mmCIF file of C-alpha atoms in Angstrom:
data_model
loop_
_atom_site.group_PDB
_atom_site.id
_atom_site.type_symbol
_atom_site.label_atom_id
_atom_site.label_comp_id
_atom_site.label_asym_id
_atom_site.label_seq_id
_atom_site.Cartn_x
_atom_site.Cartn_y
_atom_site.Cartn_z
ATOM 1 C CA MET A 13 24.574 9.303 -2.784
ATOM 2 C CA LYS A 14 27.612 7.685 -0.992
ATOM 3 C CA ARG A 15 27.315 3.688 -1.572
ATOM 4 C CA SER A 16 27.238 3.781 1.993
ATOM 5 C CA GLU A 17 24.283 5.632 2.607
ATOM 6 C CA ILE A 18 22.568 3.494 -0.079
ATOM 7 C CA ASN A 19 23.623 0.352 2.304
ATOM 8 C CA ALA A 20 22.694 1.756 5.277
ATOM 9 C CA ALA A 21 19.199 2.619 3.784
ATOM 10 C CA LEU A 22 18.965 -1.220 2.493
ATOM 11 C CA ARG A 23 19.560 -2.465 5.882
ATOM 12 C CA TRP A 24 16.614 -0.108 7.281
ATOM 13 C CA ALA A 25 14.134 -1.076 4.781
ATOM 14 C CA MET A 26 14.896 -4.868 4.957
ATOM 15 C CA THR A 27 14.641 -4.428 8.832
ATOM 16 C CA LEU A 28 11.297 -2.499 8.498
ATOM 17 C CA LEU A 29 9.958 -5.105 6.010
ATOM 18 C CA GLU A 30 10.696 -8.070 8.192
ATOM 19 C CA GLU A 31 8.980 -6.350 11.307
ATOM 20 C CA ASN A 32 5.932 -5.976 9.231
ATOM 21 C CA LYS A 33 6.440 -9.587 7.813
ATOM 22 C CA ILE A 34 6.589 -8.301 4.274
ATOM 23 C CA LYS A 35 8.997 -10.756 2.081
ATOM 24 C CA LEU A 36 10.854 -10.087 -1.041
ATOM 25 C CA PRO A 37 11.318 -12.288 -3.984
ATOM 26 C CA PRO A 38 14.474 -14.307 -3.775
ATOM 27 C CA PHE A 39 16.426 -11.585 -5.784
ATOM 28 C CA GLY A 40 15.841 -8.956 -3.173
ATOM 29 C CA TYR A 41 18.249 -10.808 -0.919
ATOM 30 C CA TRP A 42 21.080 -11.988 -3.221
ATOM 31 C CA THR A 43 24.153 -11.124 -2.329
ATOM 32 C CA MET A 44 26.890 -9.664 -5.201
ATOM 33 C CA SER A 45 28.285 -13.183 -5.638
ATOM 34 C CA GLU A 46 25.008 -14.823 -6.223
ATOM 35 C CA TRP A 47 24.086 -12.005 -8.909
ATOM 36 C CA VAL A 48 27.132 -12.934 -10.831
ATOM 37 C CA SER A 49 27.014 -16.604 -10.181
ATOM 38 C CA GLY A 50 25.548 -17.278 -13.632
ATOM 39 C CA GLU A 51 22.988 -19.865 -11.723
ATOM 40 C CA HIS A 52 20.165 -17.833 -12.566
ATOM 41 C CA ASP A 53 18.433 -16.458 -15.476
ATOM 42 C CA ILE A 54 18.324 -12.693 -14.588
ATOM 43 C CA LYS A 55 17.498 -11.403 -18.395
ATOM 44 C CA THR A 56 13.844 -10.183 -17.279
ATOM 45 C CA ILE A 57 14.854 -9.147 -13.940
ATOM 46 C CA LYS A 58 17.805 -6.574 -15.644
ATOM 47 C CA GLU A 59 15.365 -5.722 -18.760
ATOM 48 C CA VAL A 60 12.297 -4.604 -16.571
ATOM 49 C CA MET A 61 14.024 -3.328 -13.790
ATOM 50 C CA LEU A 62 13.138 -5.544 -11.069
ATOM 51 C CA GLY A 63 14.520 -5.189 -7.469
ATOM 52 C CA TRP A 64 15.991 -2.414 -5.396
ATOM 53 C CA ASP A 65 15.698 1.153 -6.425
ATOM 54 C CA ILE A 66 17.330 4.053 -3.957
ATOM 55 C CA THR A 67 17.258 7.490 -5.018
ATOM 56 C CA ASP A 68 17.721 11.189 -3.399
ATOM 57 C CA TYR A 69 16.766 12.652 -6.452
ATOM 58 C CA GLY A 70 20.091 14.001 -7.028
ATOM 59 C CA LYS A 71 19.603 16.638 -3.954
ATOM 60 C CA ASP A 72 21.734 14.958 -1.398
ATOM 61 C CA ARG A 73 19.058 15.317 1.267
ATOM 62 C CA PHE A 74 17.587 11.569 1.120
ATOM 63 C CA VAL A 75 16.225 11.721 4.756
ATOM 64 C CA GLU A 76 13.831 14.773 3.602
ATOM 65 C CA LEU A 77 13.201 13.786 -0.193
ATOM 66 C CA GLY A 78 13.997 10.322 -1.375
ATOM 67 C CA ALA A 79 12.846 6.804 -1.030
ATOM 68 C CA VAL A 80 13.522 3.214 -0.993
ATOM 69 C CA LEU A 81 11.650 1.203 -3.732
ATOM 70 C CA PHE A 82 11.556 -2.224 -4.326
ATOM 71 C CA THR A 83 9.661 -3.235 -8.057
ATOM 72 C CA LEU A 84 8.307 -6.699 -7.362
ATOM 73 C CA ARG A 85 6.590 -7.253 -11.352
ATOM 74 C CA ASN A 86 6.660 -5.472 -14.427
ATOM 75 C CA GLY A 87 6.742 -5.730 -18.002
ATOM 76 C CA SER A 88 7.838 -4.358 -21.354
ATOM 77 C CA LEU A 89 5.940 -1.823 -22.957
ATOM 78 C CA SER A 90 7.457 -3.310 -26.538
ATOM 79 C CA ASP A 91 7.507 -6.702 -26.026
ATOM 80 C CA ALA A 92 4.237 -8.481 -24.295
ATOM 81 C CA SER A 93 6.173 -11.692 -23.903
ATOM 82 C CA VAL A 94 8.563 -10.202 -21.159
ATOM 83 C CA GLY A 95 7.414 -9.993 -17.604
ATOM 84 C CA THR A 96 4.104 -9.203 -16.485
ATOM 85 C CA PRO A 97 1.173 -6.973 -18.095
ATOM 86 C CA TYR A 98 1.223 -5.008 -14.794
ATOM 87 C CA ALA A 99 3.882 -3.554 -11.965
ATOM 88 C CA GLU A 100 3.753 -3.767 -8.657
ATOM 89 C CA LYS A 101 6.329 -1.891 -6.001
ATOM 90 C CA LEU A 102 6.834 -1.321 -2.366
ATOM 91 C CA ILE A 103 7.790 2.347 -1.532
ATOM 92 C CA ILE A 104 9.228 2.616 1.443
ATOM 93 C CA LEU A 105 9.696 5.949 3.167
ATOM 94 C CA LYS A 106 11.069 7.394 6.703
ATOM 95 C CA GLU A 107 8.762 9.696 8.583
ATOM 96 C CA GLY A 108 8.754 12.755 7.087
ATOM 97 C CA GLN A 109 10.353 11.968 3.594
ATOM 98 C CA ARG A 110 8.590 12.597 0.563
ATOM 99 C CA LEU A 111 8.786 12.204 -3.366
ATOM 100 C CA PRO A 112 9.043 15.319 -5.512
ATOM 101 C CA ILE A 113 5.709 16.204 -6.860
ATOM 102 C CA HIS A 114 5.372 14.678 -10.563
ATOM 103 C CA HIS A 115 2.794 13.071 -12.854
ATOM 104 C CA HIS A 116 2.964 10.154 -15.302
ATOM 105 C CA ALA A 117 1.834 10.400 -19.008
ATOM 106 C CA SER A 118 0.922 6.742 -19.199
ATOM 107 C CA LYS A 119 0.890 4.956 -16.125
ATOM 108 C CA THR A 120 -2.379 4.731 -13.625
ATOM 109 C CA GLU A 121 -1.243 3.500 -10.548
ATOM 110 C CA ASP A 122 -2.787 2.404 -7.201
ATOM 111 C CA ILE A 123 -0.891 3.741 -4.072
ATOM 112 C CA ILE A 124 -1.973 1.506 -0.993
ATOM 113 C CA ASN A 125 -0.767 2.056 2.634
ATOM 114 C CA ARG A 126 0.506 -1.311 3.450
ATOM 115 C CA ALA A 127 2.035 -1.049 7.021
ATOM 116 C CA GLY A 128 3.495 1.345 9.393
ATOM 117 C CA GLY A 129 2.874 5.090 9.267
ATOM 118 C CA MET A 130 0.309 7.429 7.684
ATOM 119 C CA LEU A 131 0.823 8.372 3.812
ATOM 120 C CA ALA A 132 -0.142 12.296 3.294
ATOM 121 C CA ILE A 133 -0.777 13.055 -0.463
ATOM 122 C CA LYS A 134 -1.581 16.556 -2.277
ATOM 123 C CA LEU A 135 -3.140 16.373 -5.731
ATOM 124 C CA TYR A 136 -3.076 18.987 -8.630
ATOM 125 C CA ASN A 137 -4.256 18.915 -12.209
ATOM 126 C CA ARG A 138 -2.079 19.554 -15.366
ATOM 127 C CA LEU A 139 -2.118 22.843 -16.887
ATOM 128 C CA GLU A 140 -2.045 22.523 -20.769
ATOM 129 C CA ASP A 141 1.583 23.764 -21.064
ATOM 130 C CA GLY A 142 2.915 21.457 -18.403
ATOM 131 C CA ASP A 143 2.860 23.012 -15.520
ATOM 132 C CA VAL A 144 0.586 22.421 -12.059
ATOM 133 C CA ASP A 145 -2.695 23.778 -11.630
ATOM 134 C CA TYR A 146 -2.671 25.011 -7.918
ATOM 135 C CA ILE A 147 -6.518 26.324 -8.356
ATOM 136 C CA THR A 148 -8.822 23.800 -9.897
ATOM 137 C CA ASP A 149 -10.415 20.801 -8.246
ATOM 138 C CA VAL A 150 -8.726 16.933 -8.843
ATOM 139 C CA VAL A 151 -11.336 14.136 -9.180
ATOM 140 C CA VAL A 152 -9.952 11.072 -7.649
ATOM 141 C CA ASP A 153 -10.789 7.506 -6.875
ATOM 142 C CA LEU A 154 -10.202 6.534 -3.068
ATOM 143 C CA ASP A 155 -10.777 2.916 -2.791
ATOM 144 C CA GLY A 156 -12.860 3.024 -5.656
ATOM 145 C CA MET A 157 -14.942 5.869 -4.554
ATOM 146 C CA ARG A 158 -15.379 8.883 -6.799
ATOM 147 C CA CYS A 159 -14.375 12.004 -4.950
ATOM 148 C CA THR A 160 -13.463 15.588 -5.540
ATOM 149 C CA VAL A 161 -10.798 17.566 -3.697
ATOM 150 C CA LYS A 162 -9.548 20.812 -3.515
ATOM 151 C CA ALA A 163 -5.811 21.447 -5.370
ATOM 152 C CA GLY A 164 -3.394 21.100 -2.725
ATOM 153 C CA GLU A 165 -5.902 19.458 -0.271
ATOM 154 C CA GLU A 166 -3.856 16.983 2.490
ATOM 155 C CA LEU A 167 -5.650 13.612 2.072
ATOM 156 C CA LEU A 168 -4.412 11.045 4.663
ATOM 157 C CA ILE A 169 -4.495 7.461 3.239
ATOM 158 C CA LYS A 170 -4.701 5.207 6.404
ATOM 159 C CA PRO A 171 -3.041 1.400 6.504
ATOM 160 C CA GLY A 172 -5.214 -0.718 4.070
ATOM 161 C CA HIS A 173 -6.582 2.374 2.367
ATOM 162 C CA SER A 174 -5.574 3.426 -1.153
ATOM 163 C CA ILE A 175 -5.538 6.069 -4.020
ATOM 164 C CA THR A 176 -5.779 5.710 -7.869
ATOM 165 C CA LEU A 177 -3.657 8.336 -9.533
ATOM 166 C CA ARG A 178 -4.412 8.652 -13.256
ATOM 167 C CA PRO A 179 -2.271 10.102 -15.913
ATOM 168 C CA PHE A 180 -1.503 13.737 -15.916
ATOM 169 C CA MET A 181 -2.452 13.992 -12.133
ATOM 170 C CA TYR A 182 0.314 15.664 -10.368
ATOM 171 C CA HIS A 183 0.704 14.137 -6.999
ATOM 172 C CA LEU A 184 3.359 14.873 -3.776
ATOM 173 C CA PHE A 185 3.142 12.287 -1.100
ATOM 174 C CA TRP A 186 5.102 11.929 2.210
ATOM 175 C CA ALA A 187 5.162 9.851 5.274
ATOM 176 C CA LYS A 188 3.486 12.045 7.531
ATOM 177 C CA ASP A 189 5.493 12.902 10.642
ATOM 178 C CA GLY A 190 3.904 11.950 14.101
ATOM 179 C CA TYR A 191 2.895 8.556 12.450
ATOM 180 C CA GLY A 192 6.019 6.421 11.992
ATOM 181 C CA ASP A 193 8.062 4.729 8.646
ATOM 182 C CA LEU A 194 5.721 3.937 5.884
ATOM 183 C CA ILE A 195 5.664 1.015 3.703
ATOM 184 C CA CYS A 196 3.275 1.851 0.612
ATOM 185 C CA GLY A 197 2.753 -0.562 -1.936
ATOM 186 C CA GLU A 198 2.024 0.349 -5.949
ATOM 187 C CA VAL A 199 -0.002 -1.523 -8.166
ATOM 188 C CA SER A 200 0.138 -0.076 -11.741
ATOM 189 C CA SER A 201 0.062 -0.588 -15.318
ATOM 190 C CA ILE A 202 3.472 -1.244 -16.907
ATOM 191 C CA ASN A 203 6.002 1.213 -15.384
ATOM 192 C CA ASP A 204 8.783 2.924 -17.513
ATOM 193 C CA ASP A 205 10.900 4.877 -14.918
ATOM 194 C CA MET A 206 13.192 5.946 -17.791
ATOM 195 C CA THR A 207 10.625 7.882 -19.804
ATOM 196 C CA ASP A 208 7.354 8.311 -17.936
ATOM 197 C CA ASN A 209 8.072 10.475 -15.095
ATOM 198 C CA TYR A 210 7.371 14.186 -15.163
ATOM 199 C CA ASN A 211 8.760 16.269 -12.288
ATOM 200 C CA ALA A 212 7.557 19.680 -11.309
ATOM 201 C CA GLU A 213 10.724 20.313 -9.505
ATOM 202 C CA ASP A 214 14.362 20.312 -10.714
ATOM 203 C CA VAL A 215 15.281 16.657 -9.525
ATOM 204 C CA SER A 216 16.947 13.708 -11.420
ATOM 205 C CA ARG A 217 14.928 10.041 -11.169
ATOM 206 C CA PHE A 218 18.484 8.073 -10.146
ATOM 207 C CA SER A 219 20.912 9.243 -7.882
ATOM 208 C CA THR A 220 24.893 9.285 -8.856
ATOM 209 C CA VAL A 221 26.557 6.794 -6.665
ATOM 210 C CA ILE A 222 29.902 7.483 -5.076
ATOM 211 C CA GLU A 223 31.461 4.122 -4.189
ATOM 212 C CA ASP A 224 32.691 4.234 -0.841
ATOM 213 C CA GLU A 225 32.312 0.899 0.338
ATOM 214 C CA ALA A 226 31.288 -2.418 -1.426
ATOM 215 C CA ILE A 227 28.118 -2.821 -2.747
ATOM 216 C CA LEU A 228 25.747 -4.954 -0.536
ATOM 217 C CA HIS A 229 22.908 -5.161 -3.380
ATOM 218 C CA PRO A 230 22.951 -3.866 -6.813
ATOM 219 C CA LEU A 231 20.239 -1.237 -7.612
ATOM 220 C CA CYS A 232 18.042 -1.995 -10.861
ATOM 221 C CA ASN A 233 19.510 1.216 -12.616
ATOM 222 C CA GLU A 234 22.967 0.274 -12.487
ATOM 223 C CA TYR A 235 22.905 -3.793 -13.316
ATOM 224 C CA LYS A 236 24.540 -3.425 -16.608
ATOM 225 C CA ARG A 237 27.390 -1.259 -15.242
ATOM 226 C CA VAL A 238 27.817 -3.423 -11.602
ATOM 227 C CA LEU A 239 27.402 -6.856 -12.656
ATOM 228 C CA GLU A 240 29.622 -6.506 -15.682
ATOM 229 C CA VAL A 241 32.320 -5.014 -13.301
ATOM 230 C CA HIS A 242 32.015 -8.204 -10.827
ATOM 231 C CA THR A 243 31.692 -10.753 -13.708
#
């Protein structure tokens, strides 16, 4: 992605959050000068990758396949004294935009429709060889109620409603057309985006950034690279 595309997505997401009266922690608004000022202890923020996360999954089709995410809280799988014993994110999607079909091996997550449009999701079990099981029914919890759904059945998660995604459950979700842009919440066990994303599509978790304008806010996967340059 071009930095200009990332910056435009940041501005759009921040406006949508403001319109829905959703506030971020202080570091969500820091300029680059604030990040490198030395006034703040950002060790934990960097270590557990809190903050902005914008990706087109390496496909250069951001409006179709991509997301703006913001990690509010997270912890460390190797050191319980770092961060929190759980993770919380915002997932902000343009109408029609989707994430790739994927599963996690260790993370259990609740995906909550926080505001805006309609969350659509399809679920699949995982075969022993790791592939997607397009045949068998899936058992899932919707707002704490156990349900059985058909593989690939479209589920609609209304504002305020949620779905619990357990390890090895493939999921594909998007902001359904006709309902507007969408803000989702994710509350989960500790999140590790470097090792616990298993995609059924040929995608990469983070984008390669082409620097065509100044950084508005650094992304969580580039702290080491861009903050050292600006120090």
